[in-house]
C-alpha positions as YAML, in Angstrom:
chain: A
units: angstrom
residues:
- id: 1
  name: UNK
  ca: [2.01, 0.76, -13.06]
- id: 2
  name: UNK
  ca: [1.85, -1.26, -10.40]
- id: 3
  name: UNK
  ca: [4.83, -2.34, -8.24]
- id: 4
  name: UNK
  ca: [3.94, -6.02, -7.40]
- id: 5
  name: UNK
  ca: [1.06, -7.71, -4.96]
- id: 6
  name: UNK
  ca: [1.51, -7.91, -1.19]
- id: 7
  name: UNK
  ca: [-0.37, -9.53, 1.72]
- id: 8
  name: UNK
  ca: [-0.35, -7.89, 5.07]
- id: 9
  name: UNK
  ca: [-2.67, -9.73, 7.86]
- id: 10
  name: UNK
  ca: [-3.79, -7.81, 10.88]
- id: 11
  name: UNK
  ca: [-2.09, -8.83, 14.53]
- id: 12
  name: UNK
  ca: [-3.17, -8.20, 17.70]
- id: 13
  name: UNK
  ca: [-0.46, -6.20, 19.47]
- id: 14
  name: UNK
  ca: [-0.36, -8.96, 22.49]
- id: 15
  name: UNK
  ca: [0.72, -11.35, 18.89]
- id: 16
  name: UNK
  ca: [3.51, -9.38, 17.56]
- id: 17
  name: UNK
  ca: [5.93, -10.79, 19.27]
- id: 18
  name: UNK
  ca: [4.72, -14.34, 18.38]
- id: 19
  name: UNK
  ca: [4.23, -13.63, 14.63]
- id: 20
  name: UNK
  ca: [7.44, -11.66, 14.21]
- id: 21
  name: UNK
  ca: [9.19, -15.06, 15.44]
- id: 22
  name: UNK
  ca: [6.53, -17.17, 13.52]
- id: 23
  name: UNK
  ca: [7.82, -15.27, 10.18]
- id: 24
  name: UNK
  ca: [11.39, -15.19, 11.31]
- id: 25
  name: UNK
  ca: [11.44, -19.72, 11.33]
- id: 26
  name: UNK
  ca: [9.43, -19.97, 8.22]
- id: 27
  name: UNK
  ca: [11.32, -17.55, 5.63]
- id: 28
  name: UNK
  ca: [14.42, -17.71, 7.07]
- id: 29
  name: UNK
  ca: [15.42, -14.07, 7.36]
- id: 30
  name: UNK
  ca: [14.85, -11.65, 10.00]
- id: 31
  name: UNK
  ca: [11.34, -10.07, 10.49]
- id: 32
  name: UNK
  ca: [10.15, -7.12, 12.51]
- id: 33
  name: UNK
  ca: [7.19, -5.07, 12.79]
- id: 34
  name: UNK
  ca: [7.81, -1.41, 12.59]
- id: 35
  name: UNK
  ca: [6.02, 0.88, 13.62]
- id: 36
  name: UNK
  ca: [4.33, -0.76, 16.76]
- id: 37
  name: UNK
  ca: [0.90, 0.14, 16.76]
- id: 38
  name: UNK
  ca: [-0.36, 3.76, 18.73]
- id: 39
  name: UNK
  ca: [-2.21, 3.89, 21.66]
- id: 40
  name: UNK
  ca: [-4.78, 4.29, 19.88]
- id: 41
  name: UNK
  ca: [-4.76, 0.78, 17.93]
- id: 42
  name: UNK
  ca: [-5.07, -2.59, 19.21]
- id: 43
  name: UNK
  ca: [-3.03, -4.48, 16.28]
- id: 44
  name: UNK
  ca: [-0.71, -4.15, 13.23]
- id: 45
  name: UNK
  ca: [-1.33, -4.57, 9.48]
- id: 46
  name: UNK
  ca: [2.71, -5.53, 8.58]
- id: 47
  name: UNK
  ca: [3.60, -6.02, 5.15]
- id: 48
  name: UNK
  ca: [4.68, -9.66, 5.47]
- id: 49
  name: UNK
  ca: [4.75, -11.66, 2.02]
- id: 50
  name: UNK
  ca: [5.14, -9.09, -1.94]
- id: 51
  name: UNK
  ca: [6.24, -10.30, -4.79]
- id: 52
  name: UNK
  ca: [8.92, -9.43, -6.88]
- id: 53
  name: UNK
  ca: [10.91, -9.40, -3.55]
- id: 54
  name: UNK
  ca: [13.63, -6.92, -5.68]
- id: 55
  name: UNK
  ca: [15.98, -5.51, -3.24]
- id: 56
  name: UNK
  ca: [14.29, -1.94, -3.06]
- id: 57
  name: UNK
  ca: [11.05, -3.81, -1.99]
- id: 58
  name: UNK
  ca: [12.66, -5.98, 0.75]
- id: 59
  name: UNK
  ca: [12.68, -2.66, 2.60]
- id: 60
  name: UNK
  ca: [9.05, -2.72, 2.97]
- id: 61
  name: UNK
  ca: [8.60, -5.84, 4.94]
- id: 62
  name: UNK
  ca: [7.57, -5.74, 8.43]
- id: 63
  name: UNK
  ca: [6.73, -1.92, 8.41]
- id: 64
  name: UNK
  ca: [3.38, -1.52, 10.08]
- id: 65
  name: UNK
  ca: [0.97, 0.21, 7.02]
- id: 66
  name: UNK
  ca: [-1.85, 0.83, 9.35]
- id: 67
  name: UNK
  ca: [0.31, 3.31, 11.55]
- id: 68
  name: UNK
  ca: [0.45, 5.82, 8.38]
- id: 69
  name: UNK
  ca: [-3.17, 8.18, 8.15]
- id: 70
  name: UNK
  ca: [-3.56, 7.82, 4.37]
- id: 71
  name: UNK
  ca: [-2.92, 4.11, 4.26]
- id: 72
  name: UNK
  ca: [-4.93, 3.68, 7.40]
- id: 73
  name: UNK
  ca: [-8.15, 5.83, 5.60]
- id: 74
  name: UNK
  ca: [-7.60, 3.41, 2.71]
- id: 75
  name: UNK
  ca: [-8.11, 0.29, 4.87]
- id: 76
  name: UNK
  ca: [-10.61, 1.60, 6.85]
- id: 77
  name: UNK
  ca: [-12.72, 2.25, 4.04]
- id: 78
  name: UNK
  ca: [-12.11, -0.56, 2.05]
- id: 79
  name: UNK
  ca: [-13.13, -2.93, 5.03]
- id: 80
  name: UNK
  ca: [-16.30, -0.90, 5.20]
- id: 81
  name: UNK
  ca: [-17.26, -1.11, 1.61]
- id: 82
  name: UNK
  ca: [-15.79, -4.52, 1.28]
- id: 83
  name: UNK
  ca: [-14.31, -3.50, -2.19]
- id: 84
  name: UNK
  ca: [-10.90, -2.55, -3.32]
- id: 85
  name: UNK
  ca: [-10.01, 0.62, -2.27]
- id: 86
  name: UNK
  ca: [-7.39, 3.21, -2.98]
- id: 87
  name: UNK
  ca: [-5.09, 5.23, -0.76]
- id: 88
  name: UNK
  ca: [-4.56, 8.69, -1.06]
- id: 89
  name: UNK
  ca: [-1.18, 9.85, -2.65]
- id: 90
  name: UNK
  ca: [1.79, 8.58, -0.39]
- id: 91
  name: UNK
  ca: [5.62, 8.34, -0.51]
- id: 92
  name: UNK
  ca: [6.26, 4.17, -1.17]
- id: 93
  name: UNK
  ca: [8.66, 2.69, 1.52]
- id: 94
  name: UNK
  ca: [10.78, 1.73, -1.73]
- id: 95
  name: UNK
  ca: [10.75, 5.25, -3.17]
- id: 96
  name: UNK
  ca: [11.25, 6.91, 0.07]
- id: 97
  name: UNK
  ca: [15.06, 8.11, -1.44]
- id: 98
  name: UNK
  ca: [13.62, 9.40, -4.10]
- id: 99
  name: UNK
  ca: [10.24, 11.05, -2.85]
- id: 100
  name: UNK
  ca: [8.29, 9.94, -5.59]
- id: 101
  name: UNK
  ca: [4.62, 9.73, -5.23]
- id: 102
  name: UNK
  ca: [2.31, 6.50, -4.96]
- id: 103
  name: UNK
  ca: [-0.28, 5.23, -3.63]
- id: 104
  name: UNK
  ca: [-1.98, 1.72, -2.65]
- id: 105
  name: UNK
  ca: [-5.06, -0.11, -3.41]
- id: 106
  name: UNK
  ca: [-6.33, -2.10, -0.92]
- id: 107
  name: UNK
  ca: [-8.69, -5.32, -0.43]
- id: 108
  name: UNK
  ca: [-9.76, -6.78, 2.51]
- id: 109
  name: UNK
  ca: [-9.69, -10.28, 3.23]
- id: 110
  name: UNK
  ca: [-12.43, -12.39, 5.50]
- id: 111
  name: UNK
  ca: [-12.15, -15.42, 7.31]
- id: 112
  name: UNK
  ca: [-13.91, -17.95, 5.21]
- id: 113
  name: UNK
  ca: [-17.47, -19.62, 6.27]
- id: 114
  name: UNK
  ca: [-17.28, -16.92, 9.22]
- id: 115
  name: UNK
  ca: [-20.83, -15.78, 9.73]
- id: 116
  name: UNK
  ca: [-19.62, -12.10, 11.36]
- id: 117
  name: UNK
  ca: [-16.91, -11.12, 8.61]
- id: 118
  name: UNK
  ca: [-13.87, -11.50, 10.34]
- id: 119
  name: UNK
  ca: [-10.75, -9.57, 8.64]
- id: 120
  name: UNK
  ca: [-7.79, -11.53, 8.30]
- id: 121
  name: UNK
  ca: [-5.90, -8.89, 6.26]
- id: 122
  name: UNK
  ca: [-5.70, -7.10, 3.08]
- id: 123
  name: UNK
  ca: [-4.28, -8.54, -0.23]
- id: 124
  name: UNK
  ca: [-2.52, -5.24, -1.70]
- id: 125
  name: UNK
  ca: [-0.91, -3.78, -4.55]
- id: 126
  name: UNK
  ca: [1.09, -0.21, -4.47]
- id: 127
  name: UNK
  ca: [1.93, 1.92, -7.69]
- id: 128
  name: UNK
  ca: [3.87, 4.70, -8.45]
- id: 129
  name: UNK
  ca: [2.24, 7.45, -10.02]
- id: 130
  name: UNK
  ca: [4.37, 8.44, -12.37]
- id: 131
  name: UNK
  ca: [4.67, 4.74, -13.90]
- id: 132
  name: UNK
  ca: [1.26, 4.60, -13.56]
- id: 133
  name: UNK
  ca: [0.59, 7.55, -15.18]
- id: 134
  name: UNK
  ca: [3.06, 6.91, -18.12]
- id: 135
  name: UNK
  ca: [2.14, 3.32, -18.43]
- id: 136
  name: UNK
  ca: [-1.70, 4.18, -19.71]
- id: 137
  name: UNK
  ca: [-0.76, 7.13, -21.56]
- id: 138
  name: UNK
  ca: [1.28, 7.71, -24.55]
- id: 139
  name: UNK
  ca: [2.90, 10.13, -26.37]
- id: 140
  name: UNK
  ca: [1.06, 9.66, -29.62]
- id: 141
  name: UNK
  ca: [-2.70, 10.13, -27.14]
- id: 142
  name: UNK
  ca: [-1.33, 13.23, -25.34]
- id: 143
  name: UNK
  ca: [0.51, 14.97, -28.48]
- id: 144
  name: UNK
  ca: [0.86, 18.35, -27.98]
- id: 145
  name: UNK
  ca: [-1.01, 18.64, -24.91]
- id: 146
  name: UNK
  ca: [0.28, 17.37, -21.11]
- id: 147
  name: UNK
  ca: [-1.43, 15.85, -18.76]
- id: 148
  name: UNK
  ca: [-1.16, 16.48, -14.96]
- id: 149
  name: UNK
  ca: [-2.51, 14.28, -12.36]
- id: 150
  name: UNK
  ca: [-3.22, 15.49, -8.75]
- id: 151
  name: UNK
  ca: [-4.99, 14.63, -5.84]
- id: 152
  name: UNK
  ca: [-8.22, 17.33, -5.31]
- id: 153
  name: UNK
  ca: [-7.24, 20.90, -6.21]
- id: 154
  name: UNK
  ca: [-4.96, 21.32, -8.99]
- id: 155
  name: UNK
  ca: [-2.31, 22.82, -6.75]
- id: 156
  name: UNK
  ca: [1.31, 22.19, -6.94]
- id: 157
  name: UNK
  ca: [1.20, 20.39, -3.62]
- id: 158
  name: UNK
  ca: [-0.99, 18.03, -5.12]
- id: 159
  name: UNK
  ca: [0.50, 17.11, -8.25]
- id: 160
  name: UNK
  ca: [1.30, 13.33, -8.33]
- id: 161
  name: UNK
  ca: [2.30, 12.89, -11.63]
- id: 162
  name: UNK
  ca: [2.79, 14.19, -14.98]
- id: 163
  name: UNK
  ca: [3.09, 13.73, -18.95]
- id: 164
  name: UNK
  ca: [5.00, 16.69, -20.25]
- id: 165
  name: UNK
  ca: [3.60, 17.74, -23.98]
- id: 166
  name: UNK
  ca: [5.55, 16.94, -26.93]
- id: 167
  name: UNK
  ca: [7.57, 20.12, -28.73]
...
Protein backbone atom coordinates (compact mmCIF):
# COMPACT_ATOMS: atom_id res chain seq x y z
CA UNK A 1 0.00 0.00 0.00
CA UNK A 2 1.12 3.02 0.91
CA UNK A 3 4.67 4.34 0.32
CA UNK A 4 5.32 6.38 3.55
CA UNK A 5 3.81 9.96 4.96
CA UNK A 6 5.08 13.30 3.67
CA UNK A 7 4.54 16.98 4.58
CA UNK A 8 4.69 19.58 1.91
CA UNK A 9 3.80 23.35 3.17
CA UNK A 10 2.74 25.93 0.67
CA UNK A 11 5.42 28.99 -0.16
CA UNK A 12 4.88 32.05 -1.58
CA UNK A 13 7.02 32.27 -4.71
CA UNK A 14 8.71 35.73 -3.34
CA UNK A 15 9.78 32.76 -0.20
CA UNK A 16 11.36 30.14 -2.22
CA UNK A 17 14.42 31.32 -2.20
CA UNK A 18 14.37 31.86 1.62
CA UNK A 19 12.89 28.40 2.44
CA UNK A 20 15.04 26.48 -0.01
CA UNK A 21 18.09 27.98 2.14
CA UNK A 22 16.00 27.62 5.41
CA UNK A 23 15.80 23.67 4.56
CA UNK A 24 19.27 23.55 3.15
CA UNK A 25 20.91 24.78 7.19
CA UNK A 26 18.51 22.65 9.05
CA UNK A 27 18.84 19.04 7.31
CA UNK A 28 22.03 19.43 6.13
CA UNK A 29 21.73 18.39 2.49
CA UNK A 30 20.92 20.32 -0.46
CA UNK A 31 17.26 21.44 -1.13
CA UNK A 32 15.56 22.85 -4.19
CA UNK A 33 12.20 23.48 -5.35
CA UNK A 34 11.44 22.12 -8.72
CA UNK A 35 9.22 23.00 -10.68
CA UNK A 36 8.91 26.83 -9.88
CA UNK A 37 5.47 27.66 -9.79
CA UNK A 38 3.46 28.87 -13.41
CA UNK A 39 2.34 32.08 -14.08
CA UNK A 40 -0.52 31.17 -13.13
CA UNK A 41 0.32 30.33 -9.29
CA UNK A 42 1.49 32.50 -6.64
CA UNK A 43 3.40 29.71 -4.44
CA UNK A 44 4.76 26.11 -4.25
CA UNK A 45 3.56 23.01 -2.38
CA UNK A 46 7.39 21.18 -2.26
CA UNK A 47 7.66 17.91 -0.83
CA UNK A 48 9.98 18.85 2.04
CA UNK A 49 10.02 16.23 5.04
CA UNK A 50 8.65 11.80 4.04
CA UNK A 51 9.47 9.19 5.86
CA UNK A 52 11.18 6.21 5.12
CA UNK A 53 13.68 8.61 3.38
CA UNK A 54 14.84 5.15 1.21
CA UNK A 55 17.01 6.25 -1.55
CA UNK A 56 14.26 5.99 -4.37
CA UNK A 57 12.17 8.49 -2.22
CA UNK A 58 14.98 11.06 -1.68
CA UNK A 59 14.22 11.84 -5.32
CA UNK A 60 11.01 13.33 -4.44
CA UNK A 61 12.11 16.11 -2.23
CA UNK A 62 11.87 19.58 -3.29
CA UNK A 63 9.75 18.79 -6.49
CA UNK A 64 6.91 21.26 -6.56
CA UNK A 65 3.46 18.75 -6.39
CA UNK A 66 1.16 21.60 -7.04
CA UNK A 67 2.72 22.24 -10.61
CA UNK A 68 1.31 18.64 -11.77
CA UNK A 69 -2.88 18.92 -12.86
CA UNK A 70 -3.90 15.71 -11.08
CA UNK A 71 -2.04 16.41 -7.88
CA UNK A 72 -3.06 20.01 -8.09
CA UNK A 73 -7.13 18.80 -8.53
CA UNK A 74 -6.39 16.65 -5.48
CA UNK A 75 -5.30 19.62 -3.32
CA UNK A 76 -7.63 21.86 -4.54
CA UNK A 77 -10.37 19.78 -3.57
CA UNK A 78 -9.25 18.54 -0.50
CA UNK A 79 -8.73 22.21 0.83
CA UNK A 80 -12.29 22.81 -0.21
CA UNK A 81 -13.85 19.90 1.51
CA UNK A 82 -11.38 20.06 4.29
CA UNK A 83 -11.12 16.16 4.23
CA UNK A 84 -8.57 13.81 2.88
CA UNK A 85 -8.66 13.63 -0.56
CA UNK A 86 -7.33 11.46 -3.32
CA UNK A 87 -5.46 12.21 -6.53
CA UNK A 88 -6.26 10.84 -9.66
CA UNK A 89 -3.91 8.02 -11.02
CA UNK A 90 -0.29 9.49 -11.47
CA UNK A 91 3.27 8.25 -12.22
CA UNK A 92 5.18 8.58 -8.41
CA UNK A 93 8.45 10.66 -8.68
CA UNK A 94 10.04 7.30 -7.21
CA UNK A 95 8.48 5.05 -9.85
CA UNK A 96 9.03 7.40 -12.62
CA UNK A 97 11.77 4.50 -14.16
CA UNK A 98 9.45 2.19 -13.99
CA UNK A 99 6.04 3.93 -15.03
CA UNK A 100 4.08 2.35 -12.54
CA UNK A 101 0.88 3.89 -11.52
CA UNK A 102 -0.04 5.73 -8.11
CA UNK A 103 -1.68 8.10 -6.77
CA UNK A 104 -1.80 10.47 -3.52
CA UNK A 105 -4.13 11.23 -0.80
CA UNK A 106 -4.06 14.44 0.42
CA UNK A 107 -4.98 16.50 3.75
CA UNK A 108 -4.83 19.90 4.30
CA UNK A 109 -3.39 21.48 7.16
CA UNK A 110 -4.67 24.98 8.97
CA UNK A 111 -2.98 27.35 10.96
CA UNK A 112 -4.13 26.68 14.44
CA UNK A 113 -6.57 29.21 16.49
CA UNK A 114 -6.73 31.10 12.97
CA UNK A 115 -10.25 32.37 12.70
CA UNK A 116 -10.10 32.49 8.50
CA UNK A 117 -8.55 28.87 7.89
CA UNK A 118 -5.28 29.59 6.82
CA UNK A 119 -3.47 26.55 4.88
CA UNK A 120 -0.15 25.84 5.98
CA UNK A 121 0.23 22.68 3.84
CA UNK A 122 -0.89 19.23 3.31
CA UNK A 123 0.21 16.17 5.41
CA UNK A 124 0.35 13.38 2.52
CA UNK A 125 0.71 9.89 1.81
CA UNK A 126 1.30 8.37 -1.95
CA UNK A 127 0.65 4.60 -2.93
CA UNK A 128 1.28 2.55 -5.67
CA UNK A 129 -1.50 0.89 -7.14
CA UNK A 130 -0.40 -2.18 -7.75
CA UNK A 131 0.85 -2.67 -3.97
CA UNK A 132 -2.14 -1.25 -3.06
CA UNK A 133 -4.13 -3.32 -4.96
CA UNK A 134 -2.27 -6.60 -3.99
CA UNK A 135 -1.91 -5.62 -0.41
CA UNK A 136 -5.99 -5.82 0.28
CA UNK A 137 -6.55 -8.59 -1.96
CA UNK A 138 -5.52 -12.11 -1.94
CA UNK A 139 -5.27 -14.92 -3.89
CA UNK A 140 -7.47 -17.18 -1.82
CA UNK A 141 -10.55 -13.87 -2.15
CA UNK A 142 -10.00 -13.50 -5.93
CA UNK A 143 -9.59 -17.41 -6.85
CA UNK A 144 -10.35 -17.97 -10.15
CA UNK A 145 -11.52 -14.67 -11.01
CA UNK A 146 -9.10 -11.27 -11.57
CA UNK A 147 -9.63 -8.19 -10.60
CA UNK A 148 -8.81 -4.99 -12.59
CA UNK A 149 -8.72 -1.60 -11.19
CA UNK A 150 -9.04 1.58 -13.37
CA UNK A 151 -9.74 5.02 -13.17
CA UNK A 152 -13.52 5.79 -14.93
CA UNK A 153 -14.07 3.69 -18.07
CA UNK A 154 -12.72 0.34 -18.05
CA UNK A 155 -10.36 1.14 -20.90
CA UNK A 156 -6.88 0.00 -21.21
CA UNK A 157 -5.65 3.55 -20.75
CA UNK A 158 -7.13 3.50 -17.53
CA UNK A 159 -6.10 0.44 -15.98
CA UNK A 160 -4.07 1.13 -12.77
CA UNK A 161 -3.70 -2.07 -11.46
CA UNK A 162 -4.40 -5.62 -11.56
CA UNK A 163 -4.81 -9.21 -9.81
CA UNK A 164 -4.37 -11.78 -12.50
CA UNK A 165 -6.80 -15.03 -11.75
CA UNK A 166 -5.36 -18.11 -10.49
CA UNK A 167 -5.01 -21.24 -13.23
Amino acid sequence: GSVGIGWSPIVPRGEIGSFEQLVTRETGTAFKISPLPSEASNFAVPVTFFQPMLDMNRRAIGYNMYAETRRREAMQEALRTKRPTASGPIVLVRDRDTGRKGFVVYMPVFEPETRSERIRGFVYSPFNAQDFLDSVLTREVVGRRGVRLFDGDPVPDNLIAAHSPEN
